[in-house]
């Protein structure tokens, strides 16, 4: 595995490869946590929309309320 | 002959001269009508190309040390066209702290992103300058980004980032995003690294970095 520093291709040391792989694991976990939060936000939005519609609001009225 | 003189119709003259040690050189005049400019008439560029290349090998990251990210400029602009080796990876940026160590924890950055199709992301604890959106790795798929960053070498100011990106798919679809980010601590950030959150940057990817004169 190579890294590219200031225009030079440099073979990474075993320690650097290990550190990179460890960091990737953390980065993938971070991304998964972000995706989970965004998915929950969408679920909350859909649930909120449905509750407003259950109260008798039209889609157009809900859109106006939430700025869509 | 060291020089030739062209006499004005009304008055004066212009002398065209060769240096004392002239070598063997040819000066070719343009084959068009116009007025030649003096070096004093030509402004120095305010957008200075510092680095750029199309990668000839897969790499884990593209890094710039203080040899490239100097104190000469307060603002830099990085254009990148990167293809990930791993499908669904995100282009992230990280800076070094004032000792040269890469900052990688969630206390090191804050990021805000608006992504096409209505995603609004804001997190004051991200582990990189984080774009939310990901890029595919099929032939023809890539991520195109412009990152602007300022005050990276200032010890008393936080480094700030503005970025725009589009992830292109083979189906012709695109995912646009725009955002901003900060490094959480005001310090002299001694270098910057571009990478994917998963996997390498593919050979054939390219970038170019400019310094912007104040």
Short mmCIF file of C-alpha atoms in Angstrom, two decimals:
data_model
loop_
_atom_site.label_atom_id
_atom_site.label_comp_id
_atom_site.label_asym_id
_atom_site.label_seq_id
_atom_site.Cartn_x
_atom_site.Cartn_y
_atom_site.Cartn_z
CA UNK A 1 0.00 0.00 0.00
CA UNK A 2 1.31 3.42 -0.98
CA UNK A 3 0.69 6.91 0.25
CA UNK A 4 1.21 10.02 -1.82
CA UNK A 5 2.97 12.92 -0.08
CA UNK A 6 3.96 16.16 -1.81
CA UNK A 7 3.94 14.44 -5.19
CA UNK A 8 5.94 11.39 -4.08
CA UNK A 9 4.66 7.81 -3.97
CA UNK A 10 5.84 6.29 -0.71
CA UNK A 11 5.46 2.66 0.35
CA UNK A 12 3.75 2.60 3.73
CA UNK A 13 5.35 0.81 6.64
CA UNK A 14 3.59 -2.11 8.30
CA UNK A 15 2.78 0.16 11.24
CA UNK A 16 1.26 2.76 8.92
CA UNK A 17 -0.86 0.13 7.15
CA UNK A 18 -2.14 -1.14 10.50
CA UNK A 19 -2.95 2.40 11.61
CA UNK A 20 -4.75 3.10 8.33
CA UNK A 21 -6.85 -0.07 8.62
CA UNK A 22 -7.70 0.72 12.22
CA UNK A 23 -8.72 4.26 11.27
CA UNK A 24 -10.88 2.96 8.42
CA UNK A 25 -12.77 0.76 10.85
CA UNK A 26 -13.48 3.83 12.99
CA UNK A 27 -14.44 5.90 9.93
CA UNK A 28 -16.88 3.24 8.71
CA UNK A 29 -18.43 3.11 12.19
CA UNK A 30 -18.76 6.90 12.16
CA UNK A 31 -20.44 6.83 8.75
CA UNK A 32 -22.84 4.14 9.94
CA UNK A 33 -23.78 6.28 12.94
CA UNK A 34 -24.43 9.24 10.62
CA UNK A 35 -26.56 7.13 8.29
CA UNK A 36 -28.53 5.83 11.29
CA UNK A 37 -29.19 9.38 12.51
CA UNK A 38 -30.29 10.52 9.05
CA UNK A 39 -32.56 7.49 8.65
CA UNK A 40 -34.13 8.17 12.07
CA UNK A 41 -34.67 11.79 11.07
CA UNK A 42 -36.53 10.65 7.92
CA UNK A 43 -38.61 8.21 9.95
CA UNK A 44 -39.51 10.94 12.46
CA UNK A 45 -40.43 13.25 9.60
CA UNK A 46 -42.70 10.66 7.97
CA UNK A 47 -44.35 9.84 11.32
CA UNK A 48 -44.90 13.53 12.05
CA UNK A 49 -46.39 14.08 8.61
CA UNK A 50 -48.81 11.17 9.09
CA UNK A 51 -49.93 12.47 12.49
CA UNK A 52 -50.67 15.88 10.98
CA UNK A 53 -52.64 14.21 8.18
CA UNK A 54 -54.55 12.19 10.77
CA UNK A 55 -55.62 15.52 12.26
CA UNK A 56 -57.14 16.42 8.90
CA UNK A 57 -54.40 18.44 7.19
CA UNK A 58 -53.82 17.96 3.46
CA UNK A 59 -50.38 17.19 2.02
CA UNK A 60 -50.20 20.77 0.71
CA UNK A 61 -50.94 22.13 4.18
CA UNK A 62 -48.32 19.88 5.77
CA UNK A 63 -45.77 20.91 3.15
CA UNK A 64 -46.52 24.57 3.88
CA UNK A 65 -46.02 23.97 7.59
CA UNK A 66 -42.67 22.18 7.26
CA UNK A 67 -41.34 24.35 4.47
CA UNK A 68 -41.36 21.86 1.60
CA UNK B 1 25.35 44.38 -34.11
CA UNK B 2 24.35 44.92 -30.44
CA UNK B 3 21.16 46.78 -31.27
CA UNK B 4 18.92 48.17 -33.94
CA UNK B 5 17.18 51.53 -33.77
CA UNK B 6 13.72 52.30 -35.12
CA UNK B 7 13.19 56.02 -35.62
CA UNK B 8 9.82 57.56 -34.94
CA UNK B 9 8.12 59.34 -37.88
CA UNK B 10 7.87 62.53 -35.87
CA UNK B 11 10.51 62.22 -33.18
CA UNK B 12 12.56 59.92 -31.01
CA UNK B 13 13.66 56.37 -31.55
CA UNK B 14 13.26 52.88 -30.05
CA UNK B 15 16.34 50.74 -29.56
CA UNK B 16 16.05 46.96 -29.69
CA UNK B 17 19.16 45.52 -28.14
CA UNK B 18 20.72 42.16 -27.39
CA UNK B 19 22.40 41.45 -24.03
CA UNK B 20 26.17 41.60 -23.91
CA UNK B 21 26.36 37.82 -23.65
CA UNK B 22 23.57 36.87 -26.02
CA UNK B 23 24.13 33.18 -26.68
CA UNK B 24 22.44 31.80 -29.77
CA UNK B 25 18.74 32.40 -29.41
CA UNK B 26 15.77 33.26 -31.59
CA UNK B 27 13.04 35.73 -30.71
CA UNK B 28 9.98 35.10 -32.87
CA UNK B 29 7.49 37.91 -33.29
CA UNK B 30 3.75 37.11 -33.37
CA UNK B 31 2.27 36.85 -36.87
CA UNK B 32 -0.57 39.19 -36.04
CA UNK B 33 -1.27 42.87 -35.54
CA UNK B 34 -1.17 44.29 -32.03
CA UNK B 35 0.88 45.97 -29.32
CA UNK B 36 3.41 43.99 -27.30
CA UNK B 37 3.19 44.23 -23.51
CA UNK B 38 6.08 44.93 -21.17
CA UNK B 39 6.67 42.64 -18.18
CA UNK B 40 5.55 45.58 -16.03
CA UNK B 41 2.19 45.49 -17.84
CA UNK B 42 1.51 41.87 -16.92
CA UNK B 43 0.03 41.31 -13.45
CA UNK B 44 1.27 38.45 -11.33
CA UNK B 45 -1.42 35.76 -11.02
CA UNK B 46 -3.50 35.82 -7.85
CA UNK B 47 -4.37 32.14 -8.21
CA UNK B 48 -1.09 30.25 -7.97
CA UNK B 49 -0.85 26.58 -8.92
CA UNK B 50 1.09 24.77 -6.19
CA UNK B 51 0.64 21.10 -7.00
CA UNK B 52 -1.34 18.75 -9.19
CA UNK B 53 -1.16 15.38 -10.84
CA UNK B 54 -3.06 12.47 -12.27
CA UNK B 55 -2.21 9.51 -10.08
CA UNK B 56 -0.37 6.65 -11.77
CA UNK B 57 -0.89 4.27 -8.86
CA UNK B 58 -3.52 3.47 -6.24
CA UNK B 59 -2.75 5.36 -3.03
CA UNK B 60 -4.19 5.39 0.47
CA UNK B 61 -4.21 9.18 0.61
CA UNK B 62 -2.99 12.40 -0.93
CA UNK B 63 -1.07 14.47 1.60
CA UNK B 64 0.42 17.94 1.53
CA UNK B 65 3.09 18.84 4.06
CA UNK B 66 4.23 22.28 5.16
CA UNK B 67 6.47 22.29 2.09
CA UNK B 68 3.30 22.86 0.04
CA UNK B 69 0.87 24.27 2.62
CA UNK B 70 2.99 27.21 3.66
CA UNK B 71 2.33 30.48 5.44
CA UNK B 72 2.52 32.32 2.11
CA UNK B 73 -1.24 32.01 1.54
CA UNK B 74 -4.18 32.36 3.90
CA UNK B 75 -6.56 30.64 1.49
CA UNK B 76 -6.12 27.55 -0.65
CA UNK B 77 -8.36 25.88 -3.21
CA UNK B 78 -8.18 22.17 -3.93
CA UNK B 79 -9.94 20.62 -6.91
CA UNK B 80 -10.11 16.85 -6.94
CA UNK B 81 -11.59 14.21 -9.20
CA UNK B 82 -11.26 11.01 -7.24
CA UNK B 83 -12.46 7.46 -7.77
CA UNK B 84 -12.61 5.16 -4.75
CA UNK B 85 -11.35 1.60 -4.88
CA UNK B 86 -14.18 0.68 -2.50
CA UNK B 87 -17.77 1.24 -3.60
CA UNK B 88 -19.73 3.79 -1.58
CA UNK B 89 -16.76 5.62 -0.03
CA UNK B 90 -16.71 9.27 1.02
CA UNK B 91 -14.07 11.90 0.24
CA UNK B 92 -12.84 13.25 3.56
CA UNK B 93 -10.20 15.81 4.52
CA UNK B 94 -8.05 15.88 7.62
CA UNK B 95 -5.44 18.31 8.87
CA UNK B 96 -2.39 17.83 11.04
CA UNK B 97 -2.13 19.45 14.44
CA UNK B 98 0.68 21.86 15.30
CA UNK B 99 3.10 18.98 15.83
CA UNK B 100 2.37 17.35 12.48
CA UNK B 101 0.12 14.54 13.76
CA UNK B 102 -3.04 13.82 11.74
CA UNK B 103 -6.24 14.79 13.56
CA UNK B 104 -8.66 11.84 13.39
CA UNK B 105 -11.07 11.94 16.34
CA UNK B 106 -14.65 13.20 16.60
CA UNK B 107 -13.53 16.08 18.79
CA UNK B 108 -11.34 17.42 15.98
CA UNK B 109 -13.87 18.79 13.44
CA UNK B 110 -17.38 20.07 12.96
CA UNK B 111 -19.23 19.73 9.64
CA UNK B 112 -22.46 20.98 8.09
CA UNK B 113 -23.74 19.67 4.76
CA UNK B 114 -26.76 20.13 2.54
CA UNK B 115 -27.17 17.29 0.09
CA UNK B 116 -29.47 17.13 -2.90
CA UNK B 117 -32.77 15.35 -2.20
CA UNK B 118 -33.21 17.19 1.06
CA UNK B 119 -30.59 15.94 3.51
CA UNK B 120 -29.58 18.54 6.09
CA UNK B 121 -26.61 17.40 8.18
CA UNK B 122 -25.02 19.27 11.06
CA UNK B 123 -22.63 17.74 13.57
CA UNK B 124 -20.09 19.57 15.73
CA UNK B 125 -18.26 16.33 16.42
CA UNK B 126 -17.03 14.77 13.19
CA UNK B 127 -13.73 12.98 12.73
CA UNK B 128 -12.99 14.73 9.43
CA UNK B 129 -14.29 17.34 7.04
CA UNK B 130 -17.23 15.12 6.27
CA UNK B 131 -19.40 15.25 3.12
CA UNK B 132 -22.13 12.69 4.02
CA UNK B 133 -22.52 11.68 0.37
CA UNK B 134 -20.59 8.77 -1.13
CA UNK B 135 -19.17 7.83 -4.50
CA UNK B 136 -19.33 4.63 -6.50
CA UNK B 137 -16.31 2.86 -7.91
CA UNK B 138 -17.64 1.45 -11.19
CA UNK B 139 -15.98 2.51 -14.42
CA UNK B 140 -17.02 6.10 -15.06
CA UNK B 141 -18.09 6.78 -11.49
CA UNK B 142 -16.15 9.35 -9.50
CA UNK B 143 -16.38 12.16 -6.99
CA UNK B 144 -15.66 15.72 -8.09
CA UNK B 145 -14.96 18.23 -5.32
CA UNK B 146 -13.80 21.76 -4.71
CA UNK B 147 -12.50 22.39 -1.20
CA UNK B 148 -11.55 25.89 -0.14
CA UNK B 149 -9.79 26.29 3.18
CA UNK B 150 -8.49 29.30 5.03
CA UNK B 151 -6.14 30.16 7.88
CA UNK B 152 -4.73 26.64 7.97
CA UNK B 153 -1.32 27.88 9.10
CA UNK B 154 -2.59 30.50 11.56
CA UNK B 155 -1.87 29.59 15.17
CA UNK B 156 -4.62 31.88 16.53
CA UNK B 157 -7.45 30.93 14.17
CA UNK B 158 -9.40 27.78 13.44
CA UNK B 159 -9.02 26.39 9.94
CA UNK B 160 -12.28 26.79 8.04
CA UNK B 161 -13.48 24.86 5.00
CA UNK B 162 -16.04 25.45 2.28
CA UNK B 163 -16.73 22.62 -0.08
CA UNK B 164 -18.91 21.58 -2.96
CA UNK B 165 -19.06 18.17 -4.53
CA UNK B 166 -20.86 16.00 -7.00
CA UNK B 167 -20.77 12.25 -7.04
CA UNK B 168 -21.33 10.94 -10.54
CA UNK B 169 -22.87 7.54 -11.21
CA UNK B 170 -22.69 5.42 -14.35
CA UNK B 171 -26.43 5.83 -14.75
CA UNK B 172 -25.86 9.53 -15.33
CA UNK B 173 -27.25 10.47 -11.95
CA UNK B 174 -25.47 12.89 -9.68
CA UNK B 175 -25.59 13.65 -5.97
CA UNK B 176 -24.76 17.28 -5.26
CA UNK B 177 -23.69 18.57 -1.89
CA UNK B 178 -22.41 21.78 -0.39
CA UNK B 179 -21.07 22.38 3.06
CA UNK B 180 -18.72 23.95 5.51
CA UNK B 181 -16.49 22.69 8.27
CA UNK B 182 -13.97 23.77 10.89
CA UNK B 183 -11.05 22.28 12.69
CA UNK B 184 -12.09 22.48 16.31
CA UNK B 185 -8.85 23.91 17.73
CA UNK B 186 -7.14 27.13 16.68
CA UNK B 187 -3.61 26.06 15.86
CA UNK B 188 -1.02 25.99 13.12
CA UNK B 189 -2.25 22.96 11.15
CA UNK B 190 0.92 21.53 9.65
CA UNK B 191 -0.40 19.79 6.59
CA UNK B 192 -3.55 18.38 5.03
CA UNK B 193 -4.61 14.95 3.78
CA UNK B 194 -7.34 13.90 1.34
CA UNK B 195 -8.57 10.33 1.46
CA UNK B 196 -11.63 8.10 1.34
CA UNK B 197 -13.27 6.93 4.55
CA UNK B 198 -12.91 3.41 3.22
CA UNK B 199 -10.30 2.01 0.84
CA UNK B 200 -7.76 3.57 -1.49
CA UNK B 201 -7.87 6.32 -4.08
CA UNK B 202 -7.76 4.71 -7.52
CA UNK B 203 -5.05 5.29 -10.08
CA UNK B 204 -6.22 7.80 -12.68
CA UNK B 205 -7.70 10.11 -10.06
CA UNK B 206 -6.42 13.66 -10.17
CA UNK B 207 -6.14 16.84 -8.16
CA UNK B 208 -4.79 20.37 -8.39
CA UNK B 209 -4.05 22.74 -5.51
CA UNK B 210 -3.93 26.52 -5.73
CA UNK B 211 -2.82 29.20 -3.32
CA UNK B 212 -4.88 32.39 -3.34
CA UNK B 213 -3.04 35.67 -2.84
CA UNK B 214 -4.58 38.01 -0.31
#
